[in-house]
PDB file of C-alpha atoms and ligand atoms in Angstrom:
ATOM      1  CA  UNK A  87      80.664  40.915  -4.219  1.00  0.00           C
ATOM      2  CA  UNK A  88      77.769  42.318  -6.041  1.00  0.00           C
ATOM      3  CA  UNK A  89      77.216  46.144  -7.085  1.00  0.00           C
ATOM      4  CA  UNK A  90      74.443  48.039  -8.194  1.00  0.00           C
ATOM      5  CA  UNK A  91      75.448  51.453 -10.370  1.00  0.00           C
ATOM      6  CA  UNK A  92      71.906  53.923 -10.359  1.00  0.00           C
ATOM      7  CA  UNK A  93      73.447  56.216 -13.308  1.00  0.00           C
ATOM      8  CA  UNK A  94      71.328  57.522 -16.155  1.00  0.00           C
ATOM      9  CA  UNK A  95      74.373  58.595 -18.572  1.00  0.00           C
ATOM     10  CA  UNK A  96      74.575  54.993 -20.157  1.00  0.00           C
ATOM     11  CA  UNK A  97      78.505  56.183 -21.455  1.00  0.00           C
ATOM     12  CA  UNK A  98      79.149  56.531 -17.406  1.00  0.00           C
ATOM     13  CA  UNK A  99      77.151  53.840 -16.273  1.00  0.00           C
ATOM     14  CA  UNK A 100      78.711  51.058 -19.271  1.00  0.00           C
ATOM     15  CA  UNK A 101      82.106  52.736 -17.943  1.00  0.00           C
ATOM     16  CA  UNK A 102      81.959  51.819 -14.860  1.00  0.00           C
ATOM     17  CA  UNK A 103      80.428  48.183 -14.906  1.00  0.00           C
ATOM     18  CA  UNK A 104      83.125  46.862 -17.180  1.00  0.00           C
ATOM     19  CA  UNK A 105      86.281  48.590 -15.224  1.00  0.00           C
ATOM     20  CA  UNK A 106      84.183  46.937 -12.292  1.00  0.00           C
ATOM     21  CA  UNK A 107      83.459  43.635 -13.906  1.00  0.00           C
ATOM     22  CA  UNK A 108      86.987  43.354 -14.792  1.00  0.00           C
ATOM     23  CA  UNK A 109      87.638  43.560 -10.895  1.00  0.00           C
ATOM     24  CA  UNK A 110      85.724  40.571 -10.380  1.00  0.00           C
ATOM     25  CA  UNK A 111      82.480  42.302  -8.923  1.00  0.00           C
ATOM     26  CA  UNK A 112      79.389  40.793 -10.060  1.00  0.00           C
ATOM     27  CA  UNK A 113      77.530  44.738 -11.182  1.00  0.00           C
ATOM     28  CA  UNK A 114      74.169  45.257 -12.602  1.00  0.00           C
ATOM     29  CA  UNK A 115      72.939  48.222 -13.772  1.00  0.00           C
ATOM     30  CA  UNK A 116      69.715  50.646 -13.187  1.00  0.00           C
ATOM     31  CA  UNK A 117      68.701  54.232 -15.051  1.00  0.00           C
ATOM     32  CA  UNK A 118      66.325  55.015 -12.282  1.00  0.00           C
ATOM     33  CA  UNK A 119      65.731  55.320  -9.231  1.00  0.00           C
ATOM     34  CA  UNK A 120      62.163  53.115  -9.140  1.00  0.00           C
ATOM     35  CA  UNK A 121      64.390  50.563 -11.659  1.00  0.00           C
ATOM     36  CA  UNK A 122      67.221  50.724  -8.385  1.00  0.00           C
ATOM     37  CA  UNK A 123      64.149  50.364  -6.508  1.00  0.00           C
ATOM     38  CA  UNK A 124      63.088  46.942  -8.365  1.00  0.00           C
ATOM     39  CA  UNK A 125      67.022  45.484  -8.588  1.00  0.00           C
ATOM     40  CA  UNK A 126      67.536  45.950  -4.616  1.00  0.00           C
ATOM     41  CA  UNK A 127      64.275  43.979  -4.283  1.00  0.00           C
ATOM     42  CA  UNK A 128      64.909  41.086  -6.519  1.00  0.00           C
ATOM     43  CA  UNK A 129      68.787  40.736  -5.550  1.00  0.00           C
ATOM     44  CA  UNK A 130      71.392  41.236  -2.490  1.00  0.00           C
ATOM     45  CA  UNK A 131      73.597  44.251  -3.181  1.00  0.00           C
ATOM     46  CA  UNK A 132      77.009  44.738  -1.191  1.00  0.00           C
ATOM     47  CA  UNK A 133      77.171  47.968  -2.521  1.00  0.00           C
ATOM     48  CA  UNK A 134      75.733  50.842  -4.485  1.00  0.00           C
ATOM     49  CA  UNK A 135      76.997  53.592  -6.235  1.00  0.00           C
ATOM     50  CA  UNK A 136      74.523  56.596  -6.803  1.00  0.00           C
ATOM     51  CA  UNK A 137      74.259  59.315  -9.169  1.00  0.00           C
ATOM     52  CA  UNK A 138      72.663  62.146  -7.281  1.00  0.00           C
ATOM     53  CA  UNK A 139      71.432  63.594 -11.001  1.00  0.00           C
ATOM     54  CA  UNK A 140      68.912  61.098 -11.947  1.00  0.00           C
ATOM     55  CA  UNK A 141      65.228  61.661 -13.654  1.00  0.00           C
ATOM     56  CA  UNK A 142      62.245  61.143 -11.656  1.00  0.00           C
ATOM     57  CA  UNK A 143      63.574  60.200  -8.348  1.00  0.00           C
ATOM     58  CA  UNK A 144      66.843  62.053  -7.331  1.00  0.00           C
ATOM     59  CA  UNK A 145      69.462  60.050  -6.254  1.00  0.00           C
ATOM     60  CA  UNK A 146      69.230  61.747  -2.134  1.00  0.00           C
ATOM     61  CA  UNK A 147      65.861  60.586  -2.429  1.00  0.00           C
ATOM     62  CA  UNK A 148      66.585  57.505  -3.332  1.00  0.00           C
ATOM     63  CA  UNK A 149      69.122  57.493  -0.499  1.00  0.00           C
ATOM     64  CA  UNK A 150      67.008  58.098   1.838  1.00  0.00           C
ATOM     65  CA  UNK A 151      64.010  55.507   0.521  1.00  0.00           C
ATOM     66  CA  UNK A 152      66.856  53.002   1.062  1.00  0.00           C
ATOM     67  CA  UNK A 153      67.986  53.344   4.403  1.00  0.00           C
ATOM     68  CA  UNK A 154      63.944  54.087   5.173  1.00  0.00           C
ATOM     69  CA  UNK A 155      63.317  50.264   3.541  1.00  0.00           C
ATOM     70  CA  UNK A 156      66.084  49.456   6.654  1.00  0.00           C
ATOM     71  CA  UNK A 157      68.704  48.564   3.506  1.00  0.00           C
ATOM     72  CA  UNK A 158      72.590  49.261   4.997  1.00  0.00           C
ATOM     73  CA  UNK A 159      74.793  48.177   2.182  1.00  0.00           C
ATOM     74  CA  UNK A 160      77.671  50.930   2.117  1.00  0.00           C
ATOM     75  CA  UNK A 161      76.095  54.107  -0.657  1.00  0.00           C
ATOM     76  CA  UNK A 162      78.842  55.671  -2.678  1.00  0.00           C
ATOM     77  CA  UNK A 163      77.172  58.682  -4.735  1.00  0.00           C
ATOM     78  CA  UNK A 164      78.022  60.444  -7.052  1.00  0.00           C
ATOM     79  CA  UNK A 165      77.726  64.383  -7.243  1.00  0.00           C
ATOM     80  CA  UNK A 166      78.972  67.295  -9.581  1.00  0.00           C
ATOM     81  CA  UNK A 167      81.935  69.071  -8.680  1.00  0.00           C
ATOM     82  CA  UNK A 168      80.343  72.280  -8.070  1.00  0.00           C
ATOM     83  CA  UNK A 169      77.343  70.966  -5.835  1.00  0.00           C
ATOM     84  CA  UNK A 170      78.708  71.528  -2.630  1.00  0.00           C
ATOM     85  CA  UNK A 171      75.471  71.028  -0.603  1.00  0.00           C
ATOM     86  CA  UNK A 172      74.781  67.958  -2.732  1.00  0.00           C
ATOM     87  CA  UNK A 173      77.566  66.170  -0.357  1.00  0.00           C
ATOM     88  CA  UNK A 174      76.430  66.962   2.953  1.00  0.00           C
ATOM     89  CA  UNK A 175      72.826  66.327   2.269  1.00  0.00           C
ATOM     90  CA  UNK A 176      73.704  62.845   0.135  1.00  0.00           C
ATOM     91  CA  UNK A 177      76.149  62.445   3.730  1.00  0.00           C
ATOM     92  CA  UNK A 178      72.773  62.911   5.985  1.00  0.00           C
ATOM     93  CA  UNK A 179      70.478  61.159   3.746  1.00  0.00           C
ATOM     94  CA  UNK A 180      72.438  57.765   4.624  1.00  0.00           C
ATOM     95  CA  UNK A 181      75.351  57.834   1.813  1.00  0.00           C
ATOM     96  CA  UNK A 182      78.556  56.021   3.478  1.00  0.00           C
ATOM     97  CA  UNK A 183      81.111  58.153   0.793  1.00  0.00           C
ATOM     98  CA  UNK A 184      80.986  61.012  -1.902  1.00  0.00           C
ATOM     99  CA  UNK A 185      83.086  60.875  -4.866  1.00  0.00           C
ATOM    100  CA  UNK A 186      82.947  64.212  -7.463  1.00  0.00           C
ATOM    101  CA  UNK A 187      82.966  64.072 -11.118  1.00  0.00           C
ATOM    102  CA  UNK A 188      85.169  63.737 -13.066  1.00  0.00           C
ATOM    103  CA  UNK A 189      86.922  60.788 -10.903  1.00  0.00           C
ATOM    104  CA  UNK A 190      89.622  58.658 -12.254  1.00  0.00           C
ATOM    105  CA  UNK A 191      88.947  54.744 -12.172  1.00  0.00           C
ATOM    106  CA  UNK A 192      91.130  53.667  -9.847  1.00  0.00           C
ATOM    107  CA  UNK A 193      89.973  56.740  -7.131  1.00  0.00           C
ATOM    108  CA  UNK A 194      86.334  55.120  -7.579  1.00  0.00           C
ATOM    109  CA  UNK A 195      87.788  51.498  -6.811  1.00  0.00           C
ATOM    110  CA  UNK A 196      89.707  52.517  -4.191  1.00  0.00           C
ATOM    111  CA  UNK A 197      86.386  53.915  -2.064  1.00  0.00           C
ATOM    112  CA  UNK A 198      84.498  50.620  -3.399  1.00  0.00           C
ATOM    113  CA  UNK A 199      87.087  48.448  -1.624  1.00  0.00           C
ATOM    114  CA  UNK A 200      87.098  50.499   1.608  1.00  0.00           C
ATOM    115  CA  UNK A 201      83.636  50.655   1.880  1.00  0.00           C
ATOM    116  CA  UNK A 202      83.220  46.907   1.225  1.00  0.00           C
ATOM    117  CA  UNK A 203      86.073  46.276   3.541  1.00  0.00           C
ATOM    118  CA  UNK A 204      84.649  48.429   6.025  1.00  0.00           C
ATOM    119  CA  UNK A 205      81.308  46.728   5.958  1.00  0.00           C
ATOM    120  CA  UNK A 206      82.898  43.272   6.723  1.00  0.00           C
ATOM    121  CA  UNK A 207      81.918  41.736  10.037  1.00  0.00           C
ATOM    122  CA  UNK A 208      85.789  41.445  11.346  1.00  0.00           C
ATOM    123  CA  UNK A 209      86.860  44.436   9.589  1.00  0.00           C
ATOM    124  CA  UNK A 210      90.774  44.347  10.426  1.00  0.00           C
ATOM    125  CA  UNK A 211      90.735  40.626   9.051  1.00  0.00           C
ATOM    126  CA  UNK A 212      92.750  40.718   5.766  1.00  0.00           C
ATOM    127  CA  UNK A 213      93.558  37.532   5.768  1.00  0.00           C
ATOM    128  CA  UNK A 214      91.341  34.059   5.262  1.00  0.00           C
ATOM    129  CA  UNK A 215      92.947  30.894   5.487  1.00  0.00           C
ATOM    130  CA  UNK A 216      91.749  27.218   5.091  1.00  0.00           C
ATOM    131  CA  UNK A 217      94.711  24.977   6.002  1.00  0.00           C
ATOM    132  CA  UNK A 218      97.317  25.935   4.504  1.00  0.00           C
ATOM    133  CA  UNK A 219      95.161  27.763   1.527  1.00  0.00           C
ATOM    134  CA  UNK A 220      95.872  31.245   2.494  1.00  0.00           C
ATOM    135  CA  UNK A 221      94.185  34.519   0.354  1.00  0.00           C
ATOM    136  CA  UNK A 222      95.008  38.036   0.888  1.00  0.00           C
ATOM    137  CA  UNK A 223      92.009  40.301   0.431  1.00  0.00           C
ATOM    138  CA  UNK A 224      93.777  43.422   0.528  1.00  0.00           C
ATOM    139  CA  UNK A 225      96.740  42.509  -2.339  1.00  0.00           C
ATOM    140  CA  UNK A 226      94.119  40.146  -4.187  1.00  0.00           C
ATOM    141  CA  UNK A 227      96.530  37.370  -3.382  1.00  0.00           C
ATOM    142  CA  UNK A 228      95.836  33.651  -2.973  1.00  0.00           C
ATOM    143  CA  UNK A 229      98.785  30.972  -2.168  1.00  0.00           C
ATOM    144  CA  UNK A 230      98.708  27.325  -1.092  1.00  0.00           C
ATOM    145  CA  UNK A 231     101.437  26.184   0.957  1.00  0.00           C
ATOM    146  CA  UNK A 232     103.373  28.686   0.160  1.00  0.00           C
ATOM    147  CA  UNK A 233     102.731  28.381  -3.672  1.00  0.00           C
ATOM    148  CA  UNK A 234     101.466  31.569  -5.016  1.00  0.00           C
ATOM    149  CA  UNK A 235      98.344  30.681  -7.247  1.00  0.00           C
ATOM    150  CA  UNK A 236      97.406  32.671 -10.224  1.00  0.00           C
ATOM    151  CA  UNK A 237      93.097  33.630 -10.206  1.00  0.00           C
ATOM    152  CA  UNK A 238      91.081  35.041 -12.746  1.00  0.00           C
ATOM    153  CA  UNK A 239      88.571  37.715 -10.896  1.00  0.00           C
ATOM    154  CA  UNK A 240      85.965  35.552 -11.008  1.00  0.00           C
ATOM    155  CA  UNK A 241      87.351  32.566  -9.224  1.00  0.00           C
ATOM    156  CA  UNK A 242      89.132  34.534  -6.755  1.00  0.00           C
ATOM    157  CA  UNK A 243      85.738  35.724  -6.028  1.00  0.00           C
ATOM    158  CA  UNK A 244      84.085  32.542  -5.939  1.00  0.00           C
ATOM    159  CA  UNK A 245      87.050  31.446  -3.202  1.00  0.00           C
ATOM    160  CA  UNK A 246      86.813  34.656  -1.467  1.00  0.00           C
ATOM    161  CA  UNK A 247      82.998  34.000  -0.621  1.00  0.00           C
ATOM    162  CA  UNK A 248      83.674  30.299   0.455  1.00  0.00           C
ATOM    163  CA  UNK A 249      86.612  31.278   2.239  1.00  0.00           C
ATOM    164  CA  UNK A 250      84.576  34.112   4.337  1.00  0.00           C
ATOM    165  CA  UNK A 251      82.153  31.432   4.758  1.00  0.00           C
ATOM    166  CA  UNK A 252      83.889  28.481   5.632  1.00  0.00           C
ATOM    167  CA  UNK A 253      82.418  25.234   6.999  1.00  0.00           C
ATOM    168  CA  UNK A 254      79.063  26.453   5.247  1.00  0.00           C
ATOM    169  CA  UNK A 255      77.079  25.035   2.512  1.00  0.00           C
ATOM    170  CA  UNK A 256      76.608  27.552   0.067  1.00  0.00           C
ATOM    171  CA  UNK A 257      74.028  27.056  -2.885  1.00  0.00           C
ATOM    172  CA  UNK A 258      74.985  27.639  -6.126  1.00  0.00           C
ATOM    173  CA  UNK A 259      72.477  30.302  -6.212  1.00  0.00           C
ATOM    174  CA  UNK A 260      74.044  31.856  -3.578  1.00  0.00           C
ATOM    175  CA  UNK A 261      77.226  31.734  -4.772  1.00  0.00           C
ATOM    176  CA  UNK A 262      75.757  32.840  -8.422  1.00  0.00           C
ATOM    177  CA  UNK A 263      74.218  36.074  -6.420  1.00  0.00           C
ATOM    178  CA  UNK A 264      77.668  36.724  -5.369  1.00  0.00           C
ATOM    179  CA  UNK A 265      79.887  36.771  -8.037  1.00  0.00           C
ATOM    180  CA  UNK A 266      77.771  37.333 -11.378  1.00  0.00           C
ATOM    181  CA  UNK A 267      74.699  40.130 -12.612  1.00  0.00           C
ATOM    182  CA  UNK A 268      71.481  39.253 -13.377  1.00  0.00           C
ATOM    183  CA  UNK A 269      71.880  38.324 -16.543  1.00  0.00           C
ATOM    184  CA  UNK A 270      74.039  35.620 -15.778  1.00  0.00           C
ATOM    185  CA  UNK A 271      73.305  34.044 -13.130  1.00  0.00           C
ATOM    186  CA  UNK A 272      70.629  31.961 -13.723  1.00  0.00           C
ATOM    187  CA  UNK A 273      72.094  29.981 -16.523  1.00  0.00           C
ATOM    188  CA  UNK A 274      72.491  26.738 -14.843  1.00  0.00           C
ATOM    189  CA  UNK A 275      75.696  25.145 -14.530  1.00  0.00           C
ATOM    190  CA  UNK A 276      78.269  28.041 -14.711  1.00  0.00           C
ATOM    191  CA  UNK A 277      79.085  27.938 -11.242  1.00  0.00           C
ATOM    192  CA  UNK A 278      79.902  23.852 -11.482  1.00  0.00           C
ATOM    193  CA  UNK A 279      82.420  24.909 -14.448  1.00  0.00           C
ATOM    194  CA  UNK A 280      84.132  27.328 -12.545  1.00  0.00           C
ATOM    195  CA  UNK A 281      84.489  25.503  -9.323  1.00  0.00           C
ATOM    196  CA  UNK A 282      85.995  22.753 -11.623  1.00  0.00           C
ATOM    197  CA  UNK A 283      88.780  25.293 -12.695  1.00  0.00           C
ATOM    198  CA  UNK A 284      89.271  26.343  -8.784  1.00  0.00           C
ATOM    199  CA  UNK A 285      89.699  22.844  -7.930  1.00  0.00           C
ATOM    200  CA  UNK A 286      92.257  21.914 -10.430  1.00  0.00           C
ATOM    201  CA  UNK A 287      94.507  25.482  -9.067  1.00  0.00           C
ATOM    202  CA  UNK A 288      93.605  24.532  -5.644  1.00  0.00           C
ATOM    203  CA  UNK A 289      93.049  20.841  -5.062  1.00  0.00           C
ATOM    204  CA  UNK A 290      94.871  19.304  -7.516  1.00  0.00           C
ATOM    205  CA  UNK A 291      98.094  17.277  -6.192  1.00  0.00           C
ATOM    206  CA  UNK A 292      97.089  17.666  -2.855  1.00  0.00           C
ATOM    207  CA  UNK A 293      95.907  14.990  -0.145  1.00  0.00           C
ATOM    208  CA  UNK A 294      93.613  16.725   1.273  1.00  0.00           C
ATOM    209  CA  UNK A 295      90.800  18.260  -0.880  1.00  0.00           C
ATOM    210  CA  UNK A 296      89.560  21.878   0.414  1.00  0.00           C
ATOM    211  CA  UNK A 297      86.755  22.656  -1.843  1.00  0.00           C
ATOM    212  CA  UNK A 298      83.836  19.973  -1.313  1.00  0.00           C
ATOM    213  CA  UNK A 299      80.434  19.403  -3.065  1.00  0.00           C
ATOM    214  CA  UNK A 300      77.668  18.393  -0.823  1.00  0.00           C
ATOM    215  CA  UNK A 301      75.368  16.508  -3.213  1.00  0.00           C
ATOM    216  CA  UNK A 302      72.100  18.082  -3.790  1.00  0.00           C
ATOM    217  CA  UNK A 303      72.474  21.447  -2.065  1.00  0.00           C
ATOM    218  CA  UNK A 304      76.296  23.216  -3.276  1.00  0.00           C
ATOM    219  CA  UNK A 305      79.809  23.452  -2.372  1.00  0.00           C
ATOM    220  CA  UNK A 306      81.824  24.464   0.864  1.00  0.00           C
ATOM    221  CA  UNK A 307      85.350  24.953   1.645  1.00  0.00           C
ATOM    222  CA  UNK A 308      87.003  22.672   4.635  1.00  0.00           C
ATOM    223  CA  UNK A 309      89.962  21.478   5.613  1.00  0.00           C
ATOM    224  CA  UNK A 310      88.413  19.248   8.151  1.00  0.00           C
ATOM    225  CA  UNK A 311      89.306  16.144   7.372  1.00  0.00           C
ATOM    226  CA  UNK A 312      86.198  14.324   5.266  1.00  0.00           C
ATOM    227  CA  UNK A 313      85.530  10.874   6.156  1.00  0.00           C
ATOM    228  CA  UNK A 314      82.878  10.415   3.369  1.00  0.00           C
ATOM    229  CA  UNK A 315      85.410  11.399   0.854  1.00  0.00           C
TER     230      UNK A 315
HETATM  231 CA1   CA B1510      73.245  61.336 -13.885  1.00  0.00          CA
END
């Protein structure tokens, strides 16, 4: 899952993309609105959180410009405690959720993962399973056959996305998109090192292999049985 924070206080902003980060989300940053403006062009955003103080162009503005550009990724702003009508006019200008500053951390993540959740296609679906590979969305929780297996955030979100996409060939770009920031993702073979370290907690001592490569285009996640194996 991939965030974008508009923020112009960098002490905020750095706040929040390493507490988010640390979740596993894949976050960039932008200062402005016409730098937000640039990011949601160049890269797919599941979500955005949005400061409603910003220079230049306000964050309802912003809001608004979004939704205009037909963009419907969930919108969690930001607004100062005492700004009242800063809530219902973020609310009308398209934003999904308000959150008041100061927040706490774990209030912040809690809206993130409902509006993500809520956004889903099948939204009561907290559960994906391939075979008997089984991962819990809502308690972060992935088991095979029973055996509980221990993720760091960014594997569990590599399997999350295969797993919501099963069957599919996904591109490593794709899957790069997904799970890291900008900065990241383009250095080439990151994604082949960590699907190594999902295979060995996943695959390894089983029969049947769930996490395939398809030469020359990426990786899936089956557990259709593989005659070319
Ligand atoms: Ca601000």
């Amino acid at each position: 899952m991939r965030i974008l924070i508009v923020e112009d206080e960098h002490k905020i902003s750095t706040y929040l993309k390493r507490g988010l980060e640390e979740q596993g989300y894949a976050v960039d940053a932008a200062f402005t609105g016409s730098e937000a403006l640039d990011w949601v062009q160049a890269a797919p955003y599941d979500l955005i959180i949005l400061d409603i103080m910003l220079p230049e162009i306000d964050g309802i503005t912003l809001c608004r410009e979004l939704r205009a550009r037909g963009m419907r990724m969930p919108i969690l702003m930001l607004t100062a405690r005492d700004a009242i009508e800063d809530r219902v006019t973020g609310l009308d200008a398209g934003a999904d959720d308000y959150l008041i500053k100061p927040f706490a951390f774990n209030e912040l993540l809690a809206r993130v993962r409902a509006l993500l959740r809520r956004n889903q296609d099948a939204p009561k679906v907290n559960t994906l399973q391939v075979g008997d590979l089984i991962l819990d969305t809502l308690a972060r929780r992935v088991s095979r056959g029973g055996k509980r297996i221990d993720l760091t955030p960014k594997e569990y979100a590599i399997l999350e996305l295969l797993m919501r996409e099963q069957g599919r060939v996904l591109t490593r770009t794709q899957i790069a998109e997904h799970v890291w920031n900008y900065e990241v993702y383009n250095q080439s073979n990151i994604v082949d090192v960590y699907i190594r370290n999902l295979r060995r907690k996943i695959d390894d001592g089983y029969e049947l292999k769930l996490i395939r490569t398809v030469r020359g285009v990426g990786y899936q996640i089956s557990a259709e049985k593989d005659e070319t194996l």
